[in-house]
Coordinates of C-alpha atoms and ligand atoms in Angstrom, one line a residue:
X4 CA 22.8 -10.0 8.8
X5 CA 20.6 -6.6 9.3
X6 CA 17.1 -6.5 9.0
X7 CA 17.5 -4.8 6.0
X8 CA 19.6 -6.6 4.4
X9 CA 16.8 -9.9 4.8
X10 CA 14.2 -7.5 4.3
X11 CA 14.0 -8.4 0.4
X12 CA 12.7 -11.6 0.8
X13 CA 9.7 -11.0 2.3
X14 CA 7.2 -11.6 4.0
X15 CA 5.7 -7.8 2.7
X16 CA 2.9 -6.8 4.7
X17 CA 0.6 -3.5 2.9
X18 CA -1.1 -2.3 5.2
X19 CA -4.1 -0.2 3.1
X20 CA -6.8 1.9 4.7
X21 CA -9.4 1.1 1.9
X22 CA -9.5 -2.0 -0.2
X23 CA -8.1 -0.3 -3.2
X24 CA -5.4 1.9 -1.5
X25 CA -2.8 -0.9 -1.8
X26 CA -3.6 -1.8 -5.7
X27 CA -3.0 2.2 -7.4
X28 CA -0.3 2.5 -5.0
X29 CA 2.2 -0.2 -3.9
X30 CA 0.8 -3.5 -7.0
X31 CA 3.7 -3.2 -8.0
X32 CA 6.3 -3.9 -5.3
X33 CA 3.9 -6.3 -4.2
X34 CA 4.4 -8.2 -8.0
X35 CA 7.7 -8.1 -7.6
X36 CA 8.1 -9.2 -4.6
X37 CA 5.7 -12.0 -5.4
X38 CA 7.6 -13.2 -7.9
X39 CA 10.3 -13.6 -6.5
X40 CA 9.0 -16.0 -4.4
X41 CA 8.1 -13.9 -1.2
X42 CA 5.4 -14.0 0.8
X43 CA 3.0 -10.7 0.7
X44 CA -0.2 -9.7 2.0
X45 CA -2.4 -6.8 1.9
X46 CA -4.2 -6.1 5.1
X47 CA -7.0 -3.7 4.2
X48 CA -8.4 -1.9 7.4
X49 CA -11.9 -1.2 5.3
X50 CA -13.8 -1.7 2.1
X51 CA -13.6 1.9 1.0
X52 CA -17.5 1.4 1.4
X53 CA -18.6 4.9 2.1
X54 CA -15.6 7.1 1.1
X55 CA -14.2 5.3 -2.7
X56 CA -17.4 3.8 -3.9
X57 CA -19.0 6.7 -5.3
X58 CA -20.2 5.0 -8.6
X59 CA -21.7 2.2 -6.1
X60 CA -23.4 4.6 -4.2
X61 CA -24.7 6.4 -7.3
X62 CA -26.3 3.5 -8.9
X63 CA -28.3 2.7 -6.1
X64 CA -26.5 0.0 -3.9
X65 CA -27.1 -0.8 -0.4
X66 CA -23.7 -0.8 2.0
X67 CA -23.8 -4.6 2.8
X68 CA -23.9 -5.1 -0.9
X69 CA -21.1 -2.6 -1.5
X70 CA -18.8 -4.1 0.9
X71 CA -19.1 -7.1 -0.6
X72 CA -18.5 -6.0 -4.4
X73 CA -15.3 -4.2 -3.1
X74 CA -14.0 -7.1 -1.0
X75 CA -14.3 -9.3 -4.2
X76 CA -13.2 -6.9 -6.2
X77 CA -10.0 -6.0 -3.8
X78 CA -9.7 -10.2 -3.3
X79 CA -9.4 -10.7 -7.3
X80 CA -6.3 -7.3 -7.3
X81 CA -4.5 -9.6 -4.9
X82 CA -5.1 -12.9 -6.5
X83 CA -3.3 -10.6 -10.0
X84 CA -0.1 -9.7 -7.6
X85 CA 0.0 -13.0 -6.2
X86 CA -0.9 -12.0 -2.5
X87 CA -3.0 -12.9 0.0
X88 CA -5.8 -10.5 1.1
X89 CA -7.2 -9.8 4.8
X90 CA -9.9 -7.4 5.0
X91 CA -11.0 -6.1 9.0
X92 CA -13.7 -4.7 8.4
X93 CA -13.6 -1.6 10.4
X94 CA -15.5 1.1 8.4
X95 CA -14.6 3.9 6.9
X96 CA -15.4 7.7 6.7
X97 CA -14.4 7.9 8.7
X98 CA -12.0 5.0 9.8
X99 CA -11.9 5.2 13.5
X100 CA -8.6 4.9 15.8
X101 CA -9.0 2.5 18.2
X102 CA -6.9 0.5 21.1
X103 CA -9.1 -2.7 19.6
X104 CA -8.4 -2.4 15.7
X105 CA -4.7 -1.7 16.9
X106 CA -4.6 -4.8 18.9
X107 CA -5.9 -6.9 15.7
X108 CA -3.4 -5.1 14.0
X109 CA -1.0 -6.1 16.1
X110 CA -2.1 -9.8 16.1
X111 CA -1.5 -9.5 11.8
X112 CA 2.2 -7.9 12.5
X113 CA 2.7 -11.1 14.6
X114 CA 0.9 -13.7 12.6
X115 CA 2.5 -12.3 9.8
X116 CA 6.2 -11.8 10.7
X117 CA 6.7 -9.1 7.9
X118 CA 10.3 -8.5 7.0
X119 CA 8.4 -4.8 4.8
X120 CA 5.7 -3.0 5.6
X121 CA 4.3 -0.6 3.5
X122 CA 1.3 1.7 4.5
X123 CA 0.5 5.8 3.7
X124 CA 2.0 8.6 4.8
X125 CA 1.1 10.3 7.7
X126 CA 0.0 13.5 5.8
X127 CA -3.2 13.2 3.9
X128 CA -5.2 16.6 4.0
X129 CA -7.8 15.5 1.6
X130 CA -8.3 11.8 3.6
X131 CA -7.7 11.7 7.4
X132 CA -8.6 8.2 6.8
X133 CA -5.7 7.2 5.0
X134 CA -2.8 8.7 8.2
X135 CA -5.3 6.9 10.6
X136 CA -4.4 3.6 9.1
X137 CA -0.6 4.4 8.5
X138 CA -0.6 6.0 12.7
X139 CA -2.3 2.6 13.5
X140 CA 0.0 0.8 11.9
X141 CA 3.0 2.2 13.1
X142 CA 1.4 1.8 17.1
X143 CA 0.9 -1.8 15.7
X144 CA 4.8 -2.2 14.8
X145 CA 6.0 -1.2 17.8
X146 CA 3.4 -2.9 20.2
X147 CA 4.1 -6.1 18.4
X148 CA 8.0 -5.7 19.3
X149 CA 7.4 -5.6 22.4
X150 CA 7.9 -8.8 24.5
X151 CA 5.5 -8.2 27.4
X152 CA 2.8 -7.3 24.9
X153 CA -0.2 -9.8 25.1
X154 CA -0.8 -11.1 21.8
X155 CA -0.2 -14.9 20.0
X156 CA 3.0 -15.2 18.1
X157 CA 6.8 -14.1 18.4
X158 CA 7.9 -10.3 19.3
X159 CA 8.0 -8.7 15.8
X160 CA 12.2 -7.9 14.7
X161 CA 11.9 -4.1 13.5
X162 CA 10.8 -4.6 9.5
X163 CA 11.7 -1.2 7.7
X164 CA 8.5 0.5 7.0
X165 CA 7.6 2.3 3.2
X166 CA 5.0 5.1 3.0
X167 CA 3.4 4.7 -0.8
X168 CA 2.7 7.7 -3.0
X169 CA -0.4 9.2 -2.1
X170 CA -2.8 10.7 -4.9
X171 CA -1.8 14.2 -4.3
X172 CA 1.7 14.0 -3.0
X173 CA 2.7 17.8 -2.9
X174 CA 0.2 18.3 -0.6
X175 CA 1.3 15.2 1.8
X176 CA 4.4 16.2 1.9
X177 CA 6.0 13.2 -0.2
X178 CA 9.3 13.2 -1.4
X179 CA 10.3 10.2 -3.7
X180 CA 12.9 9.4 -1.6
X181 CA 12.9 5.2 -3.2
X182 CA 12.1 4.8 -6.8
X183 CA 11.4 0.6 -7.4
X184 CA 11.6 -0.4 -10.9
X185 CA 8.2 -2.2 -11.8
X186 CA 9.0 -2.4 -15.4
X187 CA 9.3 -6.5 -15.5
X188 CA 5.9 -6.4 -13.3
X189 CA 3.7 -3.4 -14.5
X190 CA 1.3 -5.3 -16.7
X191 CA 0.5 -7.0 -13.8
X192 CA -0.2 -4.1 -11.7
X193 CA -2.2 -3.1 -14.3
X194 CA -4.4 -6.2 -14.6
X195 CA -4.9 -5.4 -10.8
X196 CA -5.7 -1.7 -11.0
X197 CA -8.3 -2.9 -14.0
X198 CA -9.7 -5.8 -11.4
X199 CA -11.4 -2.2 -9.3
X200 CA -13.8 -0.9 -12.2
X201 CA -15.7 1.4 -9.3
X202 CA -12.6 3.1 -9.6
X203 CA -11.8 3.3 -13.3
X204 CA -11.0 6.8 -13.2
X205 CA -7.5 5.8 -11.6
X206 CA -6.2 3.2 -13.8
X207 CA -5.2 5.9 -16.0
X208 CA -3.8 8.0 -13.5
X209 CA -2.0 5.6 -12.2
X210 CA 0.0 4.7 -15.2
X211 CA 1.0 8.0 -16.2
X212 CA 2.5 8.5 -12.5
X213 CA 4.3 5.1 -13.3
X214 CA 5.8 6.2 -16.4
X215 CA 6.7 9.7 -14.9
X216 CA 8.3 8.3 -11.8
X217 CA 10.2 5.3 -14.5
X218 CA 11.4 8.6 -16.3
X219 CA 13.3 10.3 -12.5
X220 CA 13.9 6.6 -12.1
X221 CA 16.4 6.5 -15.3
X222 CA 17.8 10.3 -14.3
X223 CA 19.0 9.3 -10.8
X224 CA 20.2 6.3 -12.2
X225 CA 22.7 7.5 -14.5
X226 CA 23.3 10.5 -16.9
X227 CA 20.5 12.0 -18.6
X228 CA 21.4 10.7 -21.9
X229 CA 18.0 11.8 -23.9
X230 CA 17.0 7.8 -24.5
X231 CA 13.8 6.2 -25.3
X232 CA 13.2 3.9 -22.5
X233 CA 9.8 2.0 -21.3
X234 CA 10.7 2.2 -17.6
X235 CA 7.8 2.0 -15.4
X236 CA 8.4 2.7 -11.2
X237 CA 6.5 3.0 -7.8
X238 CA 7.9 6.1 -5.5
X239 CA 8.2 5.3 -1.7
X240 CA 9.4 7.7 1.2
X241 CA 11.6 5.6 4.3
X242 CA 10.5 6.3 7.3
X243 CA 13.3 4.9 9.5
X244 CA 17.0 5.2 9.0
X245 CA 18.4 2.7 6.1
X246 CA 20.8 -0.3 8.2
X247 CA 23.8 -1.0 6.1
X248 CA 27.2 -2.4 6.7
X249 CA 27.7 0.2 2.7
X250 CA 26.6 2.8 1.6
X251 CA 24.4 2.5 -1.6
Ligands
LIG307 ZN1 -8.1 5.3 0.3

């Protein structure tokens, strides 16, 4: 059997650059996956501290206290999708690239054993924090295949990797390449989304692009036959070839 073709049982490893990345963007494949029984777990690189806690910041809050309301904030998202949560701490705004947050990384891949990952794409004009995480995260992958590198654990197989939508995706050159029906699991994604009020602004935003990527769900599914439908989807690009024994 491929890798792919094991790949939808999980473990499903998000790999987010702030703690709320993960929730707007990928809640819902990480439901679903959930529920079916797989393993998931975000792996946020920061709190979003400095960069996405602007209402925080505003009201007067001091950054140890900030972290903190976003890690329990982020914690609670997970508990909603049925995930686990790890949270490394490494700043952000900027998030620095670094041999030693690779290496953790690295040491997550491993511990982990991810069959998915899912991170950002590596275009993000308005936040060079969120292709930081996905570039780290890719050096991660490939670091933790390898046999001679020094880390705990198994070498990692070669788990396809997702890039989720990102906020402005003309301008990070994302193509919907994988539209993933969350209809069965979208309440749940919004419960999550509504877990991050420092960020209400997007729970909203986030809907709408749900419903309009359900809608070019339903047309490349079939003909567009002009029916009322409540279908409700997540938009991912593929980064690495698709490994089939059919094409589908
Ligand atoms: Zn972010």
């Amino acid at each position: 059997m491929t890798e792919n073709a094991r790949a939808g049982d999980g473990p499903v490893l998000v790999v987010s650059a702030h703690a709320g990345d993960f929730v707007w963007r990928a809640a819902g494949a990480m439901a679903l996956a959930a529920s079916r029984g797989a393993k998931v777990c975000a792996l946020c690189l920061s709190f979003g501290e400095r960069g996405e806690s602007a209402r925080a910041w505003r009201e007067g809050k001091k950054l140890d206290e900030i972290k903190a309301i976003r890690r329990q904030e982020a914690a609670k998202a997970a508990r909603v999708l049925g995930a686990e949560i790890e949270f490394l701490d490494a700043g952000d705004y900027p998030l620095r690239e670094s041999d030693e947050l690779v290496d953790r990384i690295v040491r997550c891949f491993r511990q982990i054993e991810p069959a998915i990952v899912i991170t950002h794409p590596l275009s993000d004009p308005y936040n060079p924090d969120h292709p930081a995480a996905a570039r780290m995260t890719l050096h991660a992958r490939v670091l933790a295949q390898a046999a001679g590198y020094d880390a705990p654990g198994e070498p990692l197989g070669a788990p396809p990797v997702f890039l989720f939508e990102p906020h402005q995706p003309e301008q990070c050159d994302f193509k919907p390449q994988v539209l993933l029906d969350i209809t069965e699991v979208f309440d749940t994604k919004r419960r999550a989304m509504e877990c991050l009020p420092a960020q209400q602004h997007m729970w909203d935003y986030y809907t709408e692009l749900a419903r309009r990527r359900g809608v070019q769900l339903r047309r490349n599914a079939g003909p567009n036959l002009g029916l009322p439908h409540d279908t409700m989807a997540e938009a991912y690009m593929r980064l690495y070839p698709q490994v089939t024994e059919v094409l589908r």
